[in-house]
Short mmCIF file of C-alpha atoms in Angstrom, two decimals:
data_model
loop_
_atom_site.label_atom_id
_atom_site.label_comp_id
_atom_site.label_asym_id
_atom_site.label_seq_id
_atom_site.Cartn_x
_atom_site.Cartn_y
_atom_site.Cartn_z
CA ASP A 260 -42.97 -127.32 132.24
CA ALA A 261 -42.05 -124.11 129.19
CA LYS A 262 -41.90 -124.71 125.57
CA THR A 263 -38.84 -124.70 123.61
CA THR A 264 -38.05 -123.25 120.35
CA GLN A 265 -34.47 -123.88 118.36
CA PRO A 266 -33.59 -123.86 114.96
CA THR A 267 -33.70 -126.85 113.40
CA SER A 268 -30.19 -127.17 112.25
CA MET A 269 -27.18 -125.49 111.94
CA ASP A 270 -23.17 -125.74 110.38
CA CYS A 271 -20.08 -124.98 112.15
CA ALA A 272 -16.97 -124.97 111.13
CA GLU A 273 -13.98 -127.36 113.07
CA GLY A 274 -12.12 -125.44 116.35
CA ARG A 275 -14.34 -122.58 115.52
CA ALA A 276 -17.19 -121.89 118.28
CA ALA A 277 -21.19 -122.85 118.30
CA ASN A 278 -23.92 -121.03 119.39
CA LEU A 279 -26.61 -123.01 120.15
CA PRO A 280 -29.81 -120.32 120.50
CA CYS A 281 -32.84 -121.48 122.43
CA ASN A 282 -36.57 -120.05 123.06
CA HIS A 283 -37.68 -120.58 126.20
CA SER A 284 -40.85 -117.29 126.71
CA THR A 285 -42.55 -119.71 128.88
CA ILE A 286 -40.11 -120.56 131.69
CA SER A 287 -41.15 -119.61 135.12
CA GLY A 288 -39.34 -118.79 137.50
CA ASN A 289 -38.40 -121.41 139.37
CA GLU A 290 -37.58 -123.14 136.32
CA TYR A 291 -34.33 -124.42 135.53
CA VAL A 292 -32.81 -124.61 131.32
CA TYR A 293 -31.04 -128.29 130.28
CA TRP A 294 -29.06 -129.28 127.91
CA TYR A 295 -28.94 -132.53 126.81
CA ARG A 296 -27.24 -134.17 123.57
CA GLN A 297 -27.35 -136.68 121.90
CA ILE A 298 -24.89 -138.44 119.03
CA HIS A 299 -26.69 -140.49 115.92
CA SER A 300 -27.84 -143.73 118.15
CA GLN A 301 -27.05 -143.36 121.02
CA GLY A 302 -28.77 -141.72 124.33
CA PRO A 303 -28.80 -138.03 125.65
CA GLN A 304 -25.84 -137.14 127.14
CA TYR A 305 -26.35 -134.35 129.91
CA ILE A 306 -24.36 -131.74 129.28
CA ILE A 307 -24.83 -128.94 131.03
CA HIS A 308 -27.90 -126.61 133.26
CA GLY A 309 -28.81 -122.51 134.90
CA LEU A 310 -31.61 -121.07 136.70
CA LYS A 311 -30.17 -117.26 136.06
CA ASN A 312 -26.36 -116.99 136.26
CA ASN A 313 -24.51 -118.13 132.95
CA GLU A 314 -22.46 -120.87 133.55
CA THR A 315 -19.63 -122.46 132.46
CA ASN A 316 -18.24 -126.42 133.21
CA GLU A 317 -16.37 -128.88 130.70
CA MET A 318 -18.18 -129.08 128.66
CA ALA A 319 -19.63 -125.75 127.08
CA SER A 320 -21.55 -122.25 128.33
CA LEU A 321 -24.35 -121.34 128.72
CA ILE A 322 -25.54 -117.66 128.54
CA ILE A 323 -29.20 -116.81 129.70
CA THR A 324 -30.76 -113.22 129.49
CA GLU A 325 -31.70 -111.09 131.97
CA ASP A 326 -35.19 -111.87 131.14
CA ARG A 327 -34.53 -115.61 131.03
CA LYS A 328 -36.18 -116.03 127.99
CA SER A 329 -33.56 -117.22 126.03
CA SER A 330 -30.67 -119.09 126.66
CA THR A 331 -27.51 -120.09 124.21
CA LEU A 332 -25.54 -123.04 124.26
CA ILE A 333 -21.88 -122.10 123.63
CA LEU A 334 -19.42 -124.81 123.11
CA PRO A 335 -16.41 -122.68 122.65
CA HIS A 336 -13.31 -125.01 119.97
CA ALA A 337 -15.63 -127.51 118.78
CA THR A 338 -15.18 -130.62 117.36
CA LEU A 339 -15.99 -133.22 114.47
CA ARG A 340 -17.30 -135.79 117.99
CA ASP A 341 -19.83 -132.72 118.63
CA THR A 342 -21.69 -133.59 115.63
CA ALA A 343 -25.21 -134.27 117.36
CA VAL A 344 -28.87 -133.15 118.38
CA TYR A 345 -28.46 -130.45 120.92
CA TYR A 346 -32.09 -130.64 123.29
CA CYS A 347 -32.89 -127.46 125.48
CA ILE A 348 -35.42 -128.32 128.07
CA GLY A 349 -37.44 -126.56 130.28
CA HIS A 350 -37.37 -128.71 133.98
CA GLN A 351 -39.38 -128.79 136.44
CA GLY A 352 -41.00 -131.05 138.74
CA GLY A 353 -38.13 -134.30 137.68
CA LYS A 354 -40.26 -134.54 133.16
CA LEU A 355 -37.91 -133.92 130.76
CA ILE A 356 -39.52 -132.40 127.75
CA PHE A 357 -37.26 -133.45 124.54
CA GLY A 358 -38.37 -131.91 121.34
CA GLN A 359 -36.91 -132.49 118.18
CA GLY A 360 -33.85 -130.14 118.73
CA THR A 361 -31.06 -128.41 116.86
CA GLU A 362 -28.92 -130.84 114.57
CA LEU A 363 -25.62 -129.57 114.97
CA SER A 364 -23.00 -130.83 111.71
CA VAL A 365 -19.52 -129.32 112.50
CA LYS A 366 -17.49 -129.38 109.47
CA PRO A 367 -13.88 -129.41 108.91
CA GLU B 376 -20.06 -151.20 135.40
CA THR B 377 -20.04 -147.22 135.44
CA GLY B 378 -23.26 -145.15 135.01
CA VAL B 379 -26.57 -146.21 133.29
CA THR B 380 -26.54 -149.89 131.33
CA GLN B 381 -28.69 -151.65 129.20
CA THR B 382 -29.57 -154.85 127.96
CA PRO B 383 -29.95 -155.80 124.78
CA ARG B 384 -28.76 -153.63 122.03
CA HIS B 385 -30.16 -155.18 120.51
CA LEU B 386 -33.26 -156.64 119.63
CA VAL B 387 -35.10 -158.38 116.94
CA MET B 388 -38.48 -160.36 117.52
CA GLY B 389 -41.59 -161.26 116.05
CA MET B 390 -45.15 -159.80 117.22
CA THR B 391 -45.93 -163.29 118.89
CA ASN B 392 -42.49 -162.69 121.22
CA LYS B 393 -42.29 -161.99 124.97
CA LYS B 394 -39.00 -160.49 125.55
CA SER B 395 -37.46 -158.29 127.99
CA LEU B 396 -36.16 -155.58 128.38
CA LYS B 397 -33.18 -154.50 130.87
CA CYS B 398 -31.59 -151.41 132.96
CA GLU B 399 -29.33 -150.71 135.53
CA GLN B 400 -28.03 -147.58 137.24
CA HIS B 401 -24.79 -147.09 138.85
CA LEU B 402 -25.36 -143.95 140.15
CA GLY B 403 -27.56 -144.78 143.60
CA HIS B 404 -30.54 -142.65 141.91
CA ASN B 405 -33.58 -143.14 143.76
CA ALA B 406 -35.75 -142.55 139.78
CA MET B 407 -35.84 -144.35 136.79
CA TYR B 408 -37.24 -143.45 133.63
CA TRP B 409 -38.08 -145.69 129.80
CA TYR B 410 -38.53 -144.08 126.77
CA LYS B 411 -39.03 -144.05 123.69
CA GLN B 412 -37.99 -142.81 120.46
CA SER B 413 -38.87 -143.97 116.74
CA ALA B 414 -37.46 -142.45 113.65
CA LYS B 415 -37.12 -138.64 113.33
CA LYS B 416 -38.89 -138.58 116.45
CA PRO B 417 -38.11 -137.07 119.77
CA LEU B 418 -37.91 -138.77 122.66
CA GLU B 419 -41.72 -139.94 124.18
CA LEU B 420 -41.75 -140.17 127.94
CA MET B 421 -43.63 -143.32 128.60
CA PHE B 422 -42.83 -144.57 132.88
CA VAL B 423 -41.58 -142.80 135.91
CA TYR B 424 -40.08 -144.89 139.46
CA ASN B 425 -39.56 -143.37 142.17
CA PHE B 426 -38.60 -144.50 144.74
CA LYS B 427 -39.32 -148.46 142.96
CA GLU B 428 -42.91 -146.57 142.51
CA GLN B 429 -44.88 -145.70 139.48
CA THR B 430 -45.35 -142.06 139.39
CA GLU B 431 -46.20 -141.45 135.38
CA ASN B 432 -47.66 -144.18 132.49
CA ASN B 433 -47.84 -141.57 129.64
CA SER B 434 -51.18 -144.08 127.80
CA VAL B 435 -48.23 -146.78 127.80
CA PRO B 436 -50.51 -149.61 125.62
CA SER B 437 -50.52 -152.22 128.31
CA ARG B 438 -48.06 -154.35 125.89
CA PHE B 439 -45.34 -153.39 127.73
CA SER B 440 -45.40 -153.47 131.12
CA PRO B 441 -42.52 -151.96 132.91
CA GLU B 442 -41.29 -153.48 136.00
CA CYS B 443 -38.54 -152.21 139.41
CA PRO B 444 -37.81 -154.33 141.40
CA ASN B 445 -35.12 -152.23 143.16
CA SER B 446 -34.19 -148.55 143.10
CA SER B 447 -30.50 -150.37 140.89
CA HIS B 448 -33.20 -152.16 137.93
CA LEU B 449 -35.95 -151.61 135.92
CA PHE B 450 -37.37 -154.06 133.78
CA LEU B 451 -39.83 -153.77 130.98
CA HIS B 452 -41.14 -156.23 128.99
CA LEU B 453 -42.88 -156.52 126.10
CA HIS B 454 -45.35 -158.80 124.28
CA THR B 455 -48.23 -158.62 121.45
CA LEU B 456 -46.09 -155.27 120.21
CA GLN B 457 -46.66 -154.23 116.24
CA PRO B 458 -44.62 -153.39 113.56
CA GLU B 459 -44.78 -150.14 115.18
CA ASP B 460 -43.20 -150.50 118.27
CA SER B 461 -39.54 -150.65 116.68
CA ALA B 462 -37.99 -148.28 117.68
CA LEU B 463 -34.50 -146.85 119.90
CA TYR B 464 -36.16 -147.65 123.43
CA LEU B 465 -33.67 -145.27 126.36
CA CYS B 466 -33.26 -145.39 130.14
CA ALA B 467 -32.40 -143.66 132.79
CA SER B 468 -31.69 -142.08 136.18
CA SER B 469 -31.41 -139.18 138.49
CA GLN B 470 -31.64 -138.13 142.28
CA VAL B 471 -35.35 -136.74 142.57
CA ASP B 472 -34.62 -135.07 146.23
CA ARG B 473 -32.74 -132.51 144.67
CA GLN B 474 -33.00 -128.75 143.64
CA TYR B 475 -32.50 -129.78 140.06
CA ASN B 476 -31.57 -133.24 139.07
CA GLU B 477 -30.42 -134.28 135.15
CA GLN B 478 -31.09 -137.39 133.96
CA PHE B 479 -28.36 -139.20 133.14
CA PHE B 480 -29.42 -142.05 129.97
CA GLY B 481 -28.25 -145.60 129.29
CA PRO B 482 -27.08 -146.14 124.93
CA GLY B 483 -30.23 -147.70 124.75
CA THR B 484 -31.87 -150.94 122.90
CA ARG B 485 -32.84 -150.75 119.63
CA LEU B 486 -35.21 -153.27 119.61
CA THR B 487 -37.20 -153.76 115.37
CA VAL B 488 -40.53 -156.05 115.58
CA LEU B 489 -40.62 -158.19 112.41
#
C-alpha cells in the first residue's frame, strides 16, 4: 500500500470550497486512492475513491493528477458539519492503512 | 437496523473482568474487521475475517480474542486487559470480491479499562 502524506490541519470558511491535498508518490498502477473522514468520536465514513479519472459524487470531487502521484479532495461548499479528520489512503488487497490525516476546521 | 452496528457503545471494565464487544453488519458483506483507535493515534488494524476465516492478526496480544460465527457477526472477547487498552474499538465490513471494496464502519465502542 502506498504511503500517503497530508497536511496536519487546514481551515476553511463556511460556504467556501475546501481543497484537501494528498501526496502518494509510491502508489502502484492498480492501487486505488480512497478518502474517508472521521467526525470526532465516530467511525470513519467513506467519501470517495478513484484510480485514474477524476470522480464526483454527492459528497465530494476527487481530482487525481495524470502521474497519479497526488490527488485533491474537494468539498465544494463546506459546512460546519464537514469539520472532521480527512484520510487519504492508498488501497490494494483489502487493507486500509490509516495515517494521521488532515484535521479540517470549517469556521463560520 | 442498517449499516454496521456495534454494542455496547461505551464500556468500563476492570483489569480482571471478561467482556465482549459485538458487531453486526446488515450490508451482505463477506469480510469484517476490528480496528483500535487510541487517543491522538491513527486507526490500527487488529483482525480481518474473510468469509468467516481469520486472514489477518496484526500482532495483537492474546488478551484480545476475536470470533466470527458467520459473515454478519463479529465479536471481540476481552480478558485481563490493561489500562493502555483503553481506546475506541471500531468494526468495519466490506465486500472483498469486488474490484474495489470500500469499508463501512460502525460507530465504535469506547472502552475504558480501570
